[in-house]
Coordinates of C-alpha atoms in Angstrom, one line a residue:
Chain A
X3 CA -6.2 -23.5 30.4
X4 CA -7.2 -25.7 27.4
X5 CA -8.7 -28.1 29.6
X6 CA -10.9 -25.1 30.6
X7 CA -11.8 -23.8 27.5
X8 CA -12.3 -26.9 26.3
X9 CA -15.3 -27.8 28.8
X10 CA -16.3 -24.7 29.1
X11 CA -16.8 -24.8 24.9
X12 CA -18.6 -28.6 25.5
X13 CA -21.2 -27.5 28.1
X14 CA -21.3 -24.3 25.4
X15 CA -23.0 -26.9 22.6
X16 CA -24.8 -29.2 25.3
X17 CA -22.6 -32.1 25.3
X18 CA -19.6 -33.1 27.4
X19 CA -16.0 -33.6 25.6
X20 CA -15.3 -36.4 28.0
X21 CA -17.6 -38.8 27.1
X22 CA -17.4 -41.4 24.6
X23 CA -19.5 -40.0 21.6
X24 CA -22.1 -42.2 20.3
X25 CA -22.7 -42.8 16.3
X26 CA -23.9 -39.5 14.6
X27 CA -24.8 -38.9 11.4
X28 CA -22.7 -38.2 8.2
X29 CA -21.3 -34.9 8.2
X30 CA -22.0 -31.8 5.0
X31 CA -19.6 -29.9 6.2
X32 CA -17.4 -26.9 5.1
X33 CA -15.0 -25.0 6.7
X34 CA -14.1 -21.5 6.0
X35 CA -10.5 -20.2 7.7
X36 CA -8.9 -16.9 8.0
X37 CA -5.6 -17.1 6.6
X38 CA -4.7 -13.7 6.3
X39 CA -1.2 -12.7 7.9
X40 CA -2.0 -12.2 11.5
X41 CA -2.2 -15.6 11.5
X42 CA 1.3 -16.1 10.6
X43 CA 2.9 -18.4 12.9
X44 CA 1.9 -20.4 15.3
X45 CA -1.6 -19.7 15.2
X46 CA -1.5 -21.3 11.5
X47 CA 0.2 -24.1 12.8
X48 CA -2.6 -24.9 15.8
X49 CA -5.3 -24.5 12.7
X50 CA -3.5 -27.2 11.0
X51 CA -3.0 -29.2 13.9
X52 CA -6.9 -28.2 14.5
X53 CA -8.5 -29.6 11.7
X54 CA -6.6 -32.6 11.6
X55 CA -7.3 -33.5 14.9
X56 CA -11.2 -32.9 13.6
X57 CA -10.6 -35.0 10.5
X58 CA -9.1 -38.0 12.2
X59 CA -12.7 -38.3 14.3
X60 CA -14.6 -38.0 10.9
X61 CA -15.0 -41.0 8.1
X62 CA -15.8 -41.7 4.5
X63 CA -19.3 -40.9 4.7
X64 CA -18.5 -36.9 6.1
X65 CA -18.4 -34.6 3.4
X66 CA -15.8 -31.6 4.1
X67 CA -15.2 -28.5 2.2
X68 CA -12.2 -26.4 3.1
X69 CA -12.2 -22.9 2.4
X70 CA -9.6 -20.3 3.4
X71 CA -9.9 -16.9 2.7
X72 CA -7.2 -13.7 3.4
X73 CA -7.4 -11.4 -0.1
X74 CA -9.8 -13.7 -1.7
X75 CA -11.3 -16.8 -0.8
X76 CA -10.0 -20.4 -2.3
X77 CA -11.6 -23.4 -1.9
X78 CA -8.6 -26.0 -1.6
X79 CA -11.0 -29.4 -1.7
X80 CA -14.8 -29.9 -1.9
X81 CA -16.9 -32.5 -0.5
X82 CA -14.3 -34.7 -0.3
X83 CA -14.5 -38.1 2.4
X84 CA -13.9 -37.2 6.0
X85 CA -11.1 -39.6 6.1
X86 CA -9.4 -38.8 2.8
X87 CA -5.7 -38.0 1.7
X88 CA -7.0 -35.0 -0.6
X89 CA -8.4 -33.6 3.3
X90 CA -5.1 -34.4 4.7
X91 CA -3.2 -33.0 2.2
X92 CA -5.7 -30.3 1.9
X93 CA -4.3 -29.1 5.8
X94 CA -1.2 -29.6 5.3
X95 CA -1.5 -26.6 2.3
X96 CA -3.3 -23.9 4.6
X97 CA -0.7 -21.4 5.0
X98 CA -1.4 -17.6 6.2
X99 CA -0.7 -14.2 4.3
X100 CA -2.6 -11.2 3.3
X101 CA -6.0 -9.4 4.3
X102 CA -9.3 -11.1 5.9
X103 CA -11.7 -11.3 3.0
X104 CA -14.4 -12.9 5.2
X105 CA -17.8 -12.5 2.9
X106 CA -16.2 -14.0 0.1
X107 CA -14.8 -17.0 2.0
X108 CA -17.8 -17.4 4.1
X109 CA -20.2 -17.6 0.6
X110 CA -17.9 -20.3 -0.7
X111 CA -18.4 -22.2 2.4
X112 CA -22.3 -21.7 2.2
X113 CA -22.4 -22.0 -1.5
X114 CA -20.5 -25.3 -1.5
X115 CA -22.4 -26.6 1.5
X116 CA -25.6 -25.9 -0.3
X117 CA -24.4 -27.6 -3.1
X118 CA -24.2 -31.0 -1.5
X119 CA -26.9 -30.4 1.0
X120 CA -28.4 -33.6 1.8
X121 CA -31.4 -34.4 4.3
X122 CA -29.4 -37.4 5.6
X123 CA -26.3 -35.6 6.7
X124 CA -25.8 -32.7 9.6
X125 CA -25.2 -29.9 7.0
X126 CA -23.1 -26.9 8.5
X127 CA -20.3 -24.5 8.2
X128 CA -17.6 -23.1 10.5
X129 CA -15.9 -20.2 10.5
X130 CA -12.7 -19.1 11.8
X131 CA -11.1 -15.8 12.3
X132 CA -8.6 -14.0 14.3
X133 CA -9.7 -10.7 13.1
X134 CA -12.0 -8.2 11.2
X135 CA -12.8 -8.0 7.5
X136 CA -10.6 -5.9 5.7
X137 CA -11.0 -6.5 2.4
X138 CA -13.8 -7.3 -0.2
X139 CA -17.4 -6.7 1.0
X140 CA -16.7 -5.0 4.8
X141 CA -20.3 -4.0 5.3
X142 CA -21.0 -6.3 8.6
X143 CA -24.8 -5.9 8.4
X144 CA -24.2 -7.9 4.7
X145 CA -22.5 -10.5 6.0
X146 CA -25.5 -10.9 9.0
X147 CA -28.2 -11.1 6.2
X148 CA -26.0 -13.6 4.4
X149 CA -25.6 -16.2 7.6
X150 CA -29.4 -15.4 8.1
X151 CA -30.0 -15.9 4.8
X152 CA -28.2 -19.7 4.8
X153 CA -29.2 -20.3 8.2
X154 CA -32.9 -20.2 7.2
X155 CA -32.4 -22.9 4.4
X156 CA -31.3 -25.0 7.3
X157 CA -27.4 -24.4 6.5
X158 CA -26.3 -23.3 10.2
X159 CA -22.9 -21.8 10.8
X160 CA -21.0 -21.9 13.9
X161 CA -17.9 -19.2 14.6
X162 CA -15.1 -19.5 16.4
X163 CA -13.0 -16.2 17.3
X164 CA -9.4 -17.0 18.1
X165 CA -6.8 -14.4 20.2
X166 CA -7.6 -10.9 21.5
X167 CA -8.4 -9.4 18.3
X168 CA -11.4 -10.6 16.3
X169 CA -14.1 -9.2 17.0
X170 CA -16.6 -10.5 19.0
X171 CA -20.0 -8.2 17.9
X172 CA -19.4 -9.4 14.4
X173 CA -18.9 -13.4 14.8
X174 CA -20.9 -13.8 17.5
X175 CA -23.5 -12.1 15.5
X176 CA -23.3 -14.1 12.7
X177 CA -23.7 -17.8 14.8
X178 CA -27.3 -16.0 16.1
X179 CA -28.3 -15.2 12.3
X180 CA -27.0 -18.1 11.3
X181 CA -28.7 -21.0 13.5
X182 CA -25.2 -21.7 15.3
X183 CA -22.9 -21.1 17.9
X184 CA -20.1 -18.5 18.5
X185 CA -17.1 -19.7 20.8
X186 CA -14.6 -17.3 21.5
X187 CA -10.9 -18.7 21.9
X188 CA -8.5 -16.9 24.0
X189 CA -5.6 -19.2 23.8
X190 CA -4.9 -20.3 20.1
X191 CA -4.0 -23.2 21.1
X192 CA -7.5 -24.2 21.8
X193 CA -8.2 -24.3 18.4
X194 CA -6.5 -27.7 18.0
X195 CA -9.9 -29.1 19.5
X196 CA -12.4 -26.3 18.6
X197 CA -13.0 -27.6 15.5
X198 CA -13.5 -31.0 16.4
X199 CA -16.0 -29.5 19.2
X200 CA -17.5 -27.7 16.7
X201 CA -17.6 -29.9 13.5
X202 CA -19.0 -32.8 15.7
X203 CA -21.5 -31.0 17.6
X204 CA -24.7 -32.9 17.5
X205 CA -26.6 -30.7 20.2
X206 CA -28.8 -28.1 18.3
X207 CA -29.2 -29.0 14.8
X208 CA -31.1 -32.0 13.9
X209 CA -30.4 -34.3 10.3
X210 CA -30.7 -31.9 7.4
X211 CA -30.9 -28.8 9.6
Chain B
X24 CA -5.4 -1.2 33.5
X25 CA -8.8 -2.0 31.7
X26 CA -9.6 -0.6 28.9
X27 CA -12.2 2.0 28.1
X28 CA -14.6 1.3 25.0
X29 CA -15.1 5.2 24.0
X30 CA -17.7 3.8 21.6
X31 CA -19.7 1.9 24.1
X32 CA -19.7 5.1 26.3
X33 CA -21.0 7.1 23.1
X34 CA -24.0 5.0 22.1
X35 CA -26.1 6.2 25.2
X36 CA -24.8 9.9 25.2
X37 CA -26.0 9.5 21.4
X38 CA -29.2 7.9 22.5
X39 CA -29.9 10.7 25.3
X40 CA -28.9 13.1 22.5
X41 CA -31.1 11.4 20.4
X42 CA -34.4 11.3 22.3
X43 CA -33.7 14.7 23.6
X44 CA -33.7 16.0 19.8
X45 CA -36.3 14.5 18.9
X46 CA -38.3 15.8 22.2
X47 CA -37.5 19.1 20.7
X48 CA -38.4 18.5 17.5
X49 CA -41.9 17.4 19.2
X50 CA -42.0 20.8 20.6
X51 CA -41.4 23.0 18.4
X52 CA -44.2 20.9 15.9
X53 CA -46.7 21.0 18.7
X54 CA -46.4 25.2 18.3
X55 CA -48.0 25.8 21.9
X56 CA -50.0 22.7 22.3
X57 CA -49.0 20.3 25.6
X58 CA -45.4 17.7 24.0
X59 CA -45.5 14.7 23.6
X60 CA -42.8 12.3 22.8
X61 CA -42.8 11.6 18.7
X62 CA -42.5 8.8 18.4
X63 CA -42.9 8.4 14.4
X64 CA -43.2 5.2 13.0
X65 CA -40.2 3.2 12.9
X66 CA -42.1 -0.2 13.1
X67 CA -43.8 1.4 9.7
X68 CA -42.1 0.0 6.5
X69 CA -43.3 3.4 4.9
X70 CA -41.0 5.2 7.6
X71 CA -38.9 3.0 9.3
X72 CA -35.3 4.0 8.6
X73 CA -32.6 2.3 6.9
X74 CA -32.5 -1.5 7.1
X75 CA -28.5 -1.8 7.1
X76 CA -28.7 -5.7 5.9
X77 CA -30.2 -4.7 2.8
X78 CA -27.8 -1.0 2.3
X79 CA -26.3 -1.4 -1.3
X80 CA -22.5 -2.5 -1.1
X81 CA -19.9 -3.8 -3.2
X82 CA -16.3 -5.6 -2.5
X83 CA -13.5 -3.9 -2.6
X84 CA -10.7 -3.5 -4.2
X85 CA -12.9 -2.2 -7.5
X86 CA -11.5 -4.2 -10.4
X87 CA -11.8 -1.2 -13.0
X88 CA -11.2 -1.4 -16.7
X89 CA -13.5 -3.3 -19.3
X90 CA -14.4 -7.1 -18.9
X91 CA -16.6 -9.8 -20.4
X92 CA -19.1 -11.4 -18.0
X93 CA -18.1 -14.8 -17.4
X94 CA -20.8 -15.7 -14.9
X95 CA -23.4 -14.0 -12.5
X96 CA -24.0 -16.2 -9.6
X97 CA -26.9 -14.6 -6.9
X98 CA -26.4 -15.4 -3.4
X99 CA -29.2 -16.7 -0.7
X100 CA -28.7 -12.9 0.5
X101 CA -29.0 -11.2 -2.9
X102 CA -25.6 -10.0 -3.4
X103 CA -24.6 -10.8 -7.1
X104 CA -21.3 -12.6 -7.5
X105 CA -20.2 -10.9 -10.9
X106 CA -17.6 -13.2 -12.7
X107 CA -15.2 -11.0 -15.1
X108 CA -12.9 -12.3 -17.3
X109 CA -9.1 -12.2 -16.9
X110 CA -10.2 -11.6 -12.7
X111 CA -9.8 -15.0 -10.5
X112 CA -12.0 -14.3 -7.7
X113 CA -15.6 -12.6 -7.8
X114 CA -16.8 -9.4 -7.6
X115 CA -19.6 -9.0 -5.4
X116 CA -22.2 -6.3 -5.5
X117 CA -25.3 -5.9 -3.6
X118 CA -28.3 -4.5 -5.4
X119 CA -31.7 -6.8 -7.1
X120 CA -31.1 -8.7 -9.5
X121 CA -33.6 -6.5 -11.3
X122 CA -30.9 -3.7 -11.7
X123 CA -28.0 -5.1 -13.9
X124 CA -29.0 -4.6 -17.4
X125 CA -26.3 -7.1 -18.5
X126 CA -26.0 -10.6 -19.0
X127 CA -23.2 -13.6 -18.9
X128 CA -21.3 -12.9 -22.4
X129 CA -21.5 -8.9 -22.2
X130 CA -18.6 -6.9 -22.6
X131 CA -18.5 -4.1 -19.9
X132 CA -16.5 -1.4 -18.6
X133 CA -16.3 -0.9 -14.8
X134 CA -15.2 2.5 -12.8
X135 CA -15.6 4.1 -9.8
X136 CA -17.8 7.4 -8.8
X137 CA -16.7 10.2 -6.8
X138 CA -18.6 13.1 -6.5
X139 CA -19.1 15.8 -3.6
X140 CA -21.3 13.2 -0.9
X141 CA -21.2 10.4 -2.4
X142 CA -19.1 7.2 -3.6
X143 CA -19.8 4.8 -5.9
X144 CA -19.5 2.3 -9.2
X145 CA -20.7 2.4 -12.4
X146 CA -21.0 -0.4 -14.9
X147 CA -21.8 0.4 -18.2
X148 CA -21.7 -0.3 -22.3
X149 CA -22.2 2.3 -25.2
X150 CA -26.0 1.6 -24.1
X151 CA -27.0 0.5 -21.1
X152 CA -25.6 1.5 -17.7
X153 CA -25.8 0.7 -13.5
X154 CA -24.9 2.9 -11.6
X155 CA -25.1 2.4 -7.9
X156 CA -24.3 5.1 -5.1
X157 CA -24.3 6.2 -1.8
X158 CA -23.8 9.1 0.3
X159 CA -25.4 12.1 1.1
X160 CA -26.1 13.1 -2.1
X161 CA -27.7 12.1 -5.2
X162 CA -25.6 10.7 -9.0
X163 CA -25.4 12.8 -11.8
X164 CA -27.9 11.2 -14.7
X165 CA -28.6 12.7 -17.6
X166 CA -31.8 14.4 -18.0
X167 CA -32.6 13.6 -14.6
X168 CA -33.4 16.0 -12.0
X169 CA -33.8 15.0 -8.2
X170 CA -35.8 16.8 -5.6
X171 CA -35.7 15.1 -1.9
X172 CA -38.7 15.7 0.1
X173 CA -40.0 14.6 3.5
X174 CA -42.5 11.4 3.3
X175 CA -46.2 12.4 4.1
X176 CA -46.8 11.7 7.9
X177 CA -43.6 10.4 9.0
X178 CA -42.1 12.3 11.7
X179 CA -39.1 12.4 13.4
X180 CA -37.8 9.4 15.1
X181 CA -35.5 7.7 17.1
X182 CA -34.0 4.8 15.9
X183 CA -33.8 2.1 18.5
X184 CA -30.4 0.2 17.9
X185 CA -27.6 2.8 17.8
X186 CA -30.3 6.0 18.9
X187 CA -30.2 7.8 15.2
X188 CA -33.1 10.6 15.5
X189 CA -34.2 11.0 11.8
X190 CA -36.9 10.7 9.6
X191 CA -37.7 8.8 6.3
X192 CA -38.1 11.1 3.0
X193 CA -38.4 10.4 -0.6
X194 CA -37.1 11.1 -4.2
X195 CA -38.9 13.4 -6.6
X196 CA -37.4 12.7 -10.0
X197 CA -38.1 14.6 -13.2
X198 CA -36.9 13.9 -16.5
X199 CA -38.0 14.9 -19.5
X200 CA -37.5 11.7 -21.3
X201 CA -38.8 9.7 -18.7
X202 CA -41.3 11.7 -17.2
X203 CA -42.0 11.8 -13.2
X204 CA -41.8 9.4 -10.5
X205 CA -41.6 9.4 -7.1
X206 CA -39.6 6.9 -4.7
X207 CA -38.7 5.8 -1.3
X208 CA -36.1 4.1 0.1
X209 CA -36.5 0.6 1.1
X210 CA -40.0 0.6 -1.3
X211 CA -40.4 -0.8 -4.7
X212 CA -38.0 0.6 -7.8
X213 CA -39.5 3.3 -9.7
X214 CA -39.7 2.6 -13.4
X215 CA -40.0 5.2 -16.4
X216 CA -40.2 4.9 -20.3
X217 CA -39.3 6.7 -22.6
X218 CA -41.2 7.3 -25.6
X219 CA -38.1 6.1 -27.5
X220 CA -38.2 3.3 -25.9
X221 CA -35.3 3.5 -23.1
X222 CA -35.8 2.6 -19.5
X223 CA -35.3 4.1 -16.4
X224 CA -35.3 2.2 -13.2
X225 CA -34.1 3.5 -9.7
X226 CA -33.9 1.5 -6.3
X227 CA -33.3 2.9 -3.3
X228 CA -31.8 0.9 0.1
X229 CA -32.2 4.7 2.0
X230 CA -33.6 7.7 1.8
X231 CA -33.5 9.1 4.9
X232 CA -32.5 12.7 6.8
X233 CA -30.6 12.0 10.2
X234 CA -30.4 14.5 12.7
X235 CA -27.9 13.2 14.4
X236 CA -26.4 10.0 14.9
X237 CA -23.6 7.5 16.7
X238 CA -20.9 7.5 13.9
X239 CA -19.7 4.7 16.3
X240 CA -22.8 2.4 15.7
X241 CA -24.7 3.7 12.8
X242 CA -23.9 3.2 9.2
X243 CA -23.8 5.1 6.7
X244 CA -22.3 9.0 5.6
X245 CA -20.0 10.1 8.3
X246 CA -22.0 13.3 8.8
X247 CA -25.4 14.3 9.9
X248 CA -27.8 15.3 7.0
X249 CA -28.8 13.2 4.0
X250 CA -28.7 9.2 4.0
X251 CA -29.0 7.9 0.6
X252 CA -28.3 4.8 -1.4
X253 CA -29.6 4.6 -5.0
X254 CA -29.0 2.0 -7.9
X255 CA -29.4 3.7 -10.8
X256 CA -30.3 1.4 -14.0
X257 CA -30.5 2.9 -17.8
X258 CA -31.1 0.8 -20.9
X259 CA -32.5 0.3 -24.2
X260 CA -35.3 -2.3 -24.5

């Protein structure tokens, strides 16, 4: 089943997961995850396994923000080295509880990714959700102008939507606005290599864009 | 057994409903001449309706009480990021730049509005004041009178995304402080003076009449009738 979603996800972006990735450019790139409470348990756990899966492919020339967001949004480390302990330790910390607060953890994610955009690195964001938004600015239309918004600036985002319940018109309308992709997840357990799929794309967006 | 989406179902009934309204609204215009299908002008800024990426919002829950301004950070897509002291995360709020009258260092008060249509927030100081609604209805404002009237040669028209039948109008305001002004929504903010030197400024994300609508698809007021969103903006320059 992960096998599946897995290619399926790879000829999704253009590339194939199989093959032996050659060099790619230094990563900008931040990461925005829903931790609100439904994803309490082992959903949590696959994100954690997810991203560190993703940040033992990436180096000390990546740049990686992590954002979470369930009431409100907190940015737990910014731009920090692909292969650094404040990363590591960084995942280890994500823990789930509360409402899905997407606008404001998505803007942290773009702000902070605009902050250290640079020319010479694949600048980006991904998001992650199991669900809706339930708290702080709900309006979906304001959330499409904001990926369209960053994605014009040459800041694409890329969605993933984990489980039964997120919801599909939303995300996958934000990865059109915003430049990127949207790749639905049935199985949570998929996410363990969704993110590295997604951080280390390399199929649409071109240095800087 | 698979599930039904009630919604998805709705949005064509509503668009049927919708063209078949407006067909009638065609015919009883035409008064005896041979129908035609109105169209309006929907790709015309001057009619179009709503544009719900640029409807005024803010994040909720409200943080209420009074506050200094720690920071105002503007986002790529024009929402303000208002820093208040004593609050850890932002409060956002959708409306130009243009209509908060305060700056970083300000001491304000925050609160909600409720009124018969309408919801909103107010933020405001003993002289200066936002207030931003929207609803079906238009905010109480001192010496301000509003009149809603239809927009010169837009018709009735059928919006193409979710099927809303509707057509654009406009705000009459009349003040005697300020004088008189006229505004749309979506257009350019009205701005008045007063001869004692206080400002007026209004912006408006929608005024629009729906006739009916796919609660389902469409935002904004749960009920048919009056679409608007105002920001209100008072102050002493």
């Amino acid at each position: 089943m992960t096998r599946t979603i897995l290619a399926a996800l790879a000829l999704a972006i253009g590339c194939d997961a199989e093959e032996t990735p050659p060099p790619r450019e230094p990563l900008n790139l931040a990461i925005a995850i829903d931790t609100s409470g439904s994803m309490l348990g082992p959903s949590i756990e696959h994100v954690r396994r997810g991203l560190a899966t993703m940040a033992a492919s990436l180096g000390p020339d990546d740049r990686v923000t992590l954002v979470t967001f369930s009431d409100a949004a907190h940015v737990h480390v910014e731009a920090v080295a692909g292969d650094s302990a404040e990363l590591r330790a960084a995942i280890d910390a994500v823990q789930a509880t509360g409402q899905t607060n997407v606008y404001a953890g998505l803007r942290a994610a773009f702000e902070a990714t605009e902050r250290h955009a640079d020319p010479q690195r694949r600048n980006r964001v991904v998001l992650l959700s199991d669900g809706q938004a339930t708290t702080g600015l709900v309006h979906d239309p304001r959330l499409l102008t904001m990926a369209r918004a960053y994605g014009a600036v040459g800041l694409p985002l890329h969605t993933i939507g984990v489980g039964l319940e997120f919801d599909p018109q939303l995300l996958r309308g934000l990865a059109e606005r915003g430049g990127g992709t949207f790749h639905p997840v049935e199985d949570p357990a998929a996410v363990v290599h969704a993110f590295a799929i997604e951080a280390l794309a390399r199929a649409e967006a071109p240095p800087g864009g | 057994m698979p599930r039904i989406d009630v919604a998805r179902l709705a949005r064509p009934a509503a668009q049927v409903l919708g063209a078949a309204i407006a067909l009638l609204c065609c015919i009883a215009k035409a008064d005896g001449e041979a129908p035609s299908i109105v169209r309006g002008h929907v790709d015309d800024g001057v009619c179009a309706p709503p544009d719900d990426g640029l409807r005024l919002a803010w994040s909720v829950p409200l943080p209420t009480g009074s506050f200094v301004l720690d920071a105002i950070d503007i986002g790529r897509d024009g929402c303000l990021a208002l820093s208040l002291h004593g609050v850890a995360q932002p409060w956002f709020l959708c409306v130009s730049e243009d209509a908060l009258p305060f700056a970083v260092g300000d001491a304000i008060a925050i609160e909600s509005v409720y009124a018969a249509g309408l919801e909103g927030v107010r933020l405001f100081d003993e002289s200066r004041q936002l207030v931003v609604t929207r609803g079906a209805s238009t905010p109480a404002i001192d010496d301000v009178q509003w009149s809603i009237e239809p927009m010169p040669a837009c018709e009735v028209a059928v919006e193409p995304t979710c099927g809303t039948v509707g057509r654009a109008m406009r705000l009459r305001v009349q003040s005697e402080a300020f004088g008189d002004g006229v505004l749309r929504g979506g257009g350019d903010p009205l701005r008045l003076r007063s001869s004692d030197g206080r400002t007026l400024r209004i912006e408006s994300a929608a005024v629009h009449e729906r006739v009916a609508f796919d609660p389902e698809c469409a935002f904004g007021p749960d009920a048919a009738g009056m679409d608007i969103e105002l920001a209100v903006t008072t102050e002493v320059r």
